[in-house]
Tab-separated table of C-alpha atoms in Angstrom:
chain	number	residue	atom	x	y	z
A	1	MET	CA	95.400	72.671	109.734
A	2	GLN	CA	93.914	69.886	107.619
A	3	LYS	CA	91.495	67.834	109.685
A	4	ASN	CA	91.034	64.131	109.098
A	5	SER	CA	87.799	62.220	108.722
A	6	ILE	CA	87.442	60.139	111.880
A	7	ILE	CA	84.106	58.605	110.810
A	8	GLN	CA	83.184	57.761	107.215
A	9	VAL	CA	79.658	56.586	106.361
A	10	ASN	CA	78.946	55.500	102.782
A	11	ASN	CA	75.511	54.552	101.467
A	12	LEU	CA	74.365	53.174	104.829
A	13	GLU	CA	71.055	51.312	104.869
A	14	LYS	CA	69.039	49.634	107.599
A	15	LYS	CA	65.903	47.653	106.804
A	16	TYR	CA	63.571	45.774	109.160
A	17	GLU	CA	61.345	43.465	107.123
A	18	THR	CA	58.797	46.047	105.877
A	19	PHE	CA	60.358	49.173	107.434
A	20	HIS	CA	63.255	51.074	105.835
A	21	ALA	CA	64.797	52.961	108.802
A	22	VAL	CA	67.950	54.348	107.128
A	23	LYS	CA	67.916	54.919	103.373
A	24	GLY	CA	71.396	55.053	101.860
A	25	ILE	CA	72.962	57.939	103.782
A	26	SER	CA	76.558	59.170	103.423
A	27	PHE	CA	78.518	61.645	105.546
A	28	GLU	CA	81.892	62.169	107.231
A	29	VAL	CA	82.784	63.421	110.705
A	30	GLN	CA	86.012	65.394	111.040
A	31	GLU	CA	88.406	64.840	113.920
A	32	GLY	CA	87.921	67.341	116.752
A	33	GLU	CA	84.487	68.637	115.776
A	34	ILE	CA	81.065	68.466	117.387
A	35	PHE	CA	78.928	66.864	114.699
A	36	GLY	CA	75.157	66.896	115.071
A	37	ILE	CA	72.475	64.639	113.628
A	38	LEU	CA	69.287	66.690	113.809
A	39	GLY	CA	65.774	65.505	113.103
A	40	PRO	CA	62.373	64.575	114.525
A	41	ASN	CA	61.698	61.370	116.441
A	42	GLY	CA	61.642	58.433	114.033
A	43	ALA	CA	64.009	60.076	111.522
A	44	GLY	CA	66.621	57.309	111.909
A	45	LYS	CA	69.081	59.219	114.102
A	46	THR	CA	69.433	56.647	116.873
A	47	THR	CA	69.583	53.725	114.420
A	48	THR	CA	72.399	55.466	112.531
A	49	LEU	CA	74.285	56.124	115.759
A	50	GLU	CA	73.893	52.548	117.019
A	51	ILE	CA	75.247	51.137	113.739
A	52	ILE	CA	78.329	53.394	113.945
A	53	GLU	CA	78.776	52.354	117.604
A	54	THR	CA	78.709	48.665	116.504
A	55	LEU	CA	75.588	48.085	118.643
A	56	ARG	CA	73.288	47.339	115.688
A	57	GLU	CA	73.950	45.561	112.386
A	58	LYS	CA	73.616	47.436	109.114
A	59	SER	CA	71.754	46.066	106.103
A	60	SER	CA	74.234	47.461	103.572
A	61	GLY	CA	76.808	50.200	103.023
A	62	ASN	CA	80.213	50.865	104.589
A	63	VAL	CA	81.195	52.531	107.856
A	64	LEU	CA	84.751	53.248	109.044
A	65	VAL	CA	85.521	54.535	112.558
A	66	CYS	CA	89.123	55.702	113.061
A	67	GLY	CA	89.896	53.794	109.850
A	68	LEU	CA	88.453	50.567	111.303
A	69	ASN	CA	85.622	48.564	109.726
A	70	ILE	CA	82.525	48.209	111.934
A	71	GLU	CA	81.909	44.652	110.693
A	72	THR	CA	85.362	43.122	111.050
A	73	GLN	CA	86.956	45.328	113.753
A	74	ALA	CA	84.079	46.047	116.145
A	75	ASN	CA	86.064	45.130	119.265
A	76	ASP	CA	88.878	47.508	118.286
A	77	ILE	CA	86.343	50.285	117.701
A	78	LYS	CA	84.764	49.729	121.126
A	79	GLN	CA	88.158	50.499	122.727
A	80	LEU	CA	88.196	53.933	121.058
A	81	ILE	CA	84.669	55.209	121.667
A	82	GLY	CA	82.495	56.326	124.565
A	83	VAL	CA	78.737	55.839	124.308
A	84	GLN	CA	76.001	57.566	126.277
A	85	LEU	CA	72.672	55.911	125.539
A	86	GLN	CA	69.240	57.558	125.521
A	87	ALA	CA	68.112	55.612	128.586
A	88	ALA	CA	71.078	54.728	130.754
A	89	GLY	CA	70.507	52.039	133.374
A	90	TYR	CA	72.805	52.171	136.402
A	91	TYR	CA	72.616	50.288	139.679
A	92	PRO	CA	70.429	52.869	141.466
A	93	SER	CA	71.630	52.060	144.989
A	94	LEU	CA	75.380	52.399	144.360
A	95	THR	CA	77.109	55.713	145.037
A	96	LEU	CA	78.649	57.636	142.144
A	97	VAL	CA	82.169	56.695	143.285
A	98	GLU	CA	81.195	53.012	143.462
A	99	LEU	CA	79.679	53.159	139.983
A	100	LEU	CA	82.776	54.798	138.482
A	101	VAL	CA	85.046	52.176	140.072
A	102	LEU	CA	82.759	49.446	138.691
A	103	PHE	CA	82.879	50.922	135.177
A	104	ALA	CA	86.645	51.400	135.338
A	105	GLY	CA	86.947	47.704	136.193
A	106	LEU	CA	84.889	46.807	133.128
A	107	TYR	CA	87.285	48.881	130.992
A	108	ASN	CA	90.287	47.484	132.906
A	109	ARG	CA	91.353	51.050	133.772
A	110	GLU	CA	92.737	52.705	136.879
A	111	ILE	CA	90.910	55.983	137.574
A	112	ASN	CA	90.628	58.677	140.230
A	113	PRO	CA	86.843	58.782	140.821
A	114	MET	CA	86.906	62.254	142.403
A	115	GLN	CA	88.817	63.628	139.433
A	116	MET	CA	86.233	62.155	137.063
A	117	LEU	CA	83.375	63.670	139.086
A	118	ALA	CA	85.135	67.048	139.169
A	119	LYS	CA	85.266	67.008	135.354
A	120	VAL	CA	81.471	66.928	135.223
A	121	GLY	CA	80.860	69.169	138.255
A	122	LEU	CA	79.600	66.418	140.562
A	123	GLU	CA	82.371	66.079	143.156
A	124	ASP	CA	79.925	67.208	145.883
A	125	LYS	CA	77.694	64.227	144.953
A	126	ALA	CA	80.410	61.562	145.346
A	127	LYS	CA	78.565	59.737	148.131
A	128	ALA	CA	75.097	60.204	146.644
A	129	LYS	CA	73.296	57.271	145.066
A	130	PHE	CA	72.470	57.481	141.367
A	131	LYS	CA	68.717	57.393	142.071
A	132	GLU	CA	69.055	60.554	144.221
A	133	LEU	CA	70.358	62.726	141.370
A	134	SER	CA	68.336	65.246	139.377
A	135	GLY	CA	67.815	64.704	135.640
A	136	GLY	CA	70.666	67.033	134.688
A	137	GLN	CA	73.007	65.453	137.231
A	138	LYS	CA	72.180	61.978	135.903
A	139	GLN	CA	73.069	63.115	132.371
A	140	ARG	CA	76.349	64.666	133.516
A	141	PHE	CA	77.246	61.503	135.420
A	142	SER	CA	76.387	59.461	132.339
A	143	ILE	CA	78.894	61.540	130.345
A	144	ALA	CA	81.520	60.936	133.070
A	145	THR	CA	81.154	57.182	132.516
A	146	THR	CA	81.793	57.656	128.771
A	147	LEU	CA	85.123	59.380	129.566
A	148	ILE	CA	86.622	56.507	131.597
A	149	ASN	CA	88.397	54.850	128.676
A	150	GLN	CA	89.664	58.221	127.360
A	151	PRO	CA	87.792	57.772	124.064
A	152	LYS	CA	88.675	59.426	120.779
A	153	ILE	CA	84.989	59.754	119.908
A	154	ILE	CA	82.025	60.283	122.232
A	155	PHE	CA	78.462	59.542	121.110
A	156	LEU	CA	75.598	61.333	122.867
A	157	ASP	CA	72.043	60.326	121.963
A	158	GLU	CA	69.629	63.200	122.718
A	159	PRO	CA	71.474	64.019	125.961
A	160	THR	CA	69.350	67.019	127.006
A	161	THR	CA	65.845	65.629	126.434
A	162	GLY	CA	63.651	66.452	129.436
A	163	LEU	CA	66.138	68.806	131.116
A	164	ASP	CA	65.279	72.311	132.324
A	165	PRO	CA	66.935	75.261	130.494
A	166	GLN	CA	69.726	75.735	133.066
A	167	ALA	CA	70.608	72.040	133.132
A	168	ARG	CA	70.688	72.053	129.312
A	169	ARG	CA	73.113	74.982	129.223
A	170	ASN	CA	75.315	73.306	131.844
A	171	LEU	CA	75.402	70.147	129.732
A	172	TRP	CA	76.263	72.155	126.596
A	173	ASP	CA	79.247	73.652	128.472
A	174	LEU	CA	80.347	70.169	129.527
A	175	ILE	CA	80.109	68.854	125.946
A	176	ARG	CA	82.265	71.774	124.728
A	177	ASP	CA	84.802	70.994	127.484
A	178	VAL	CA	84.946	67.346	126.371
A	179	ARG	CA	85.659	68.467	122.801
A	180	ASN	CA	88.233	71.024	123.944
A	181	GLU	CA	90.122	68.220	125.723
A	182	GLY	CA	90.605	66.492	122.379
A	183	ALA	CA	87.626	64.209	121.784
A	184	THR	CA	85.382	64.261	118.732
A	185	VAL	CA	81.700	64.472	119.725
A	186	VAL	CA	78.740	63.105	117.753
A	187	ILE	CA	75.363	64.173	119.115
A	188	THR	CA	71.772	63.480	118.080
A	189	THR	CA	69.093	66.027	118.915
A	190	HIS	CA	65.673	67.199	117.833
A	191	TYR	CA	66.275	70.728	119.152
A	192	MET	CA	67.220	73.336	116.525
A	193	ASP	CA	68.718	75.683	119.141
A	194	GLU	CA	70.892	72.893	120.540
A	195	ALA	CA	72.320	72.069	117.116
A	196	GLU	CA	72.948	75.762	116.431
A	197	GLN	CA	74.633	76.390	119.804
A	198	LEU	CA	76.792	73.276	119.953
A	199	CYS	CA	77.588	71.850	116.560
A	200	ASP	CA	80.282	72.732	114.044
A	201	ARG	CA	78.323	70.872	111.354
A	202	VAL	CA	74.892	69.264	111.266
A	203	ALA	CA	73.298	66.491	109.200
A	204	VAL	CA	69.534	67.015	109.031
A	205	MET	CA	67.680	63.686	108.866
A	206	GLU	CA	64.087	63.026	107.949
A	207	ALA	CA	62.405	59.683	107.231
A	208	GLY	CA	65.740	57.840	107.029
A	209	LYS	CA	67.472	60.259	104.657
A	210	ILE	CA	69.901	63.140	105.092
A	211	ILE	CA	68.092	66.110	103.551
A	212	ALA	CA	70.782	68.701	104.334
A	213	LEU	CA	74.374	68.741	105.561
């Protein structure tokens, strides 16, 4: 089966006055794969991701997401993607069900909160407040919120940083499940083992450049 490119990045650059964060990188992400961007802190991974997600402006180059241009069709792209940020801020005193209902309202979607929690193995925490969750549970809940709008592409920015080994493996299983249900997953990581375990293909970034694909 011929897969299609769902993300196309051509000669992408991002400059901040004196700092050149992303230096003319090009790559494609195929529909239905788990694509990894691997590299040390400061390599330009998060900047690259935020540009593709339409959260940060590029300096030059072209990016298409589902055939849509990030500059002229950002609102259309936002309807098709789910984004889990490095540091997610939720109302700490709301329960998980209340948070999911709130997010669904923002997306203008009807959801079954218990079904969403079951997808990420948190149905027993439905009445718990976000601040009461462990690190791994917070990350799994964060992924649940990215699934509300049934996105074609899910972006995960270093989702397992700071988790214990068991929580990491649980999250890897969840990410595979998300892909197996039809989404394309783009993940940044600085863990070699994570990229090897999870990803179909990996772009290795260093100092703003892709040094291997």
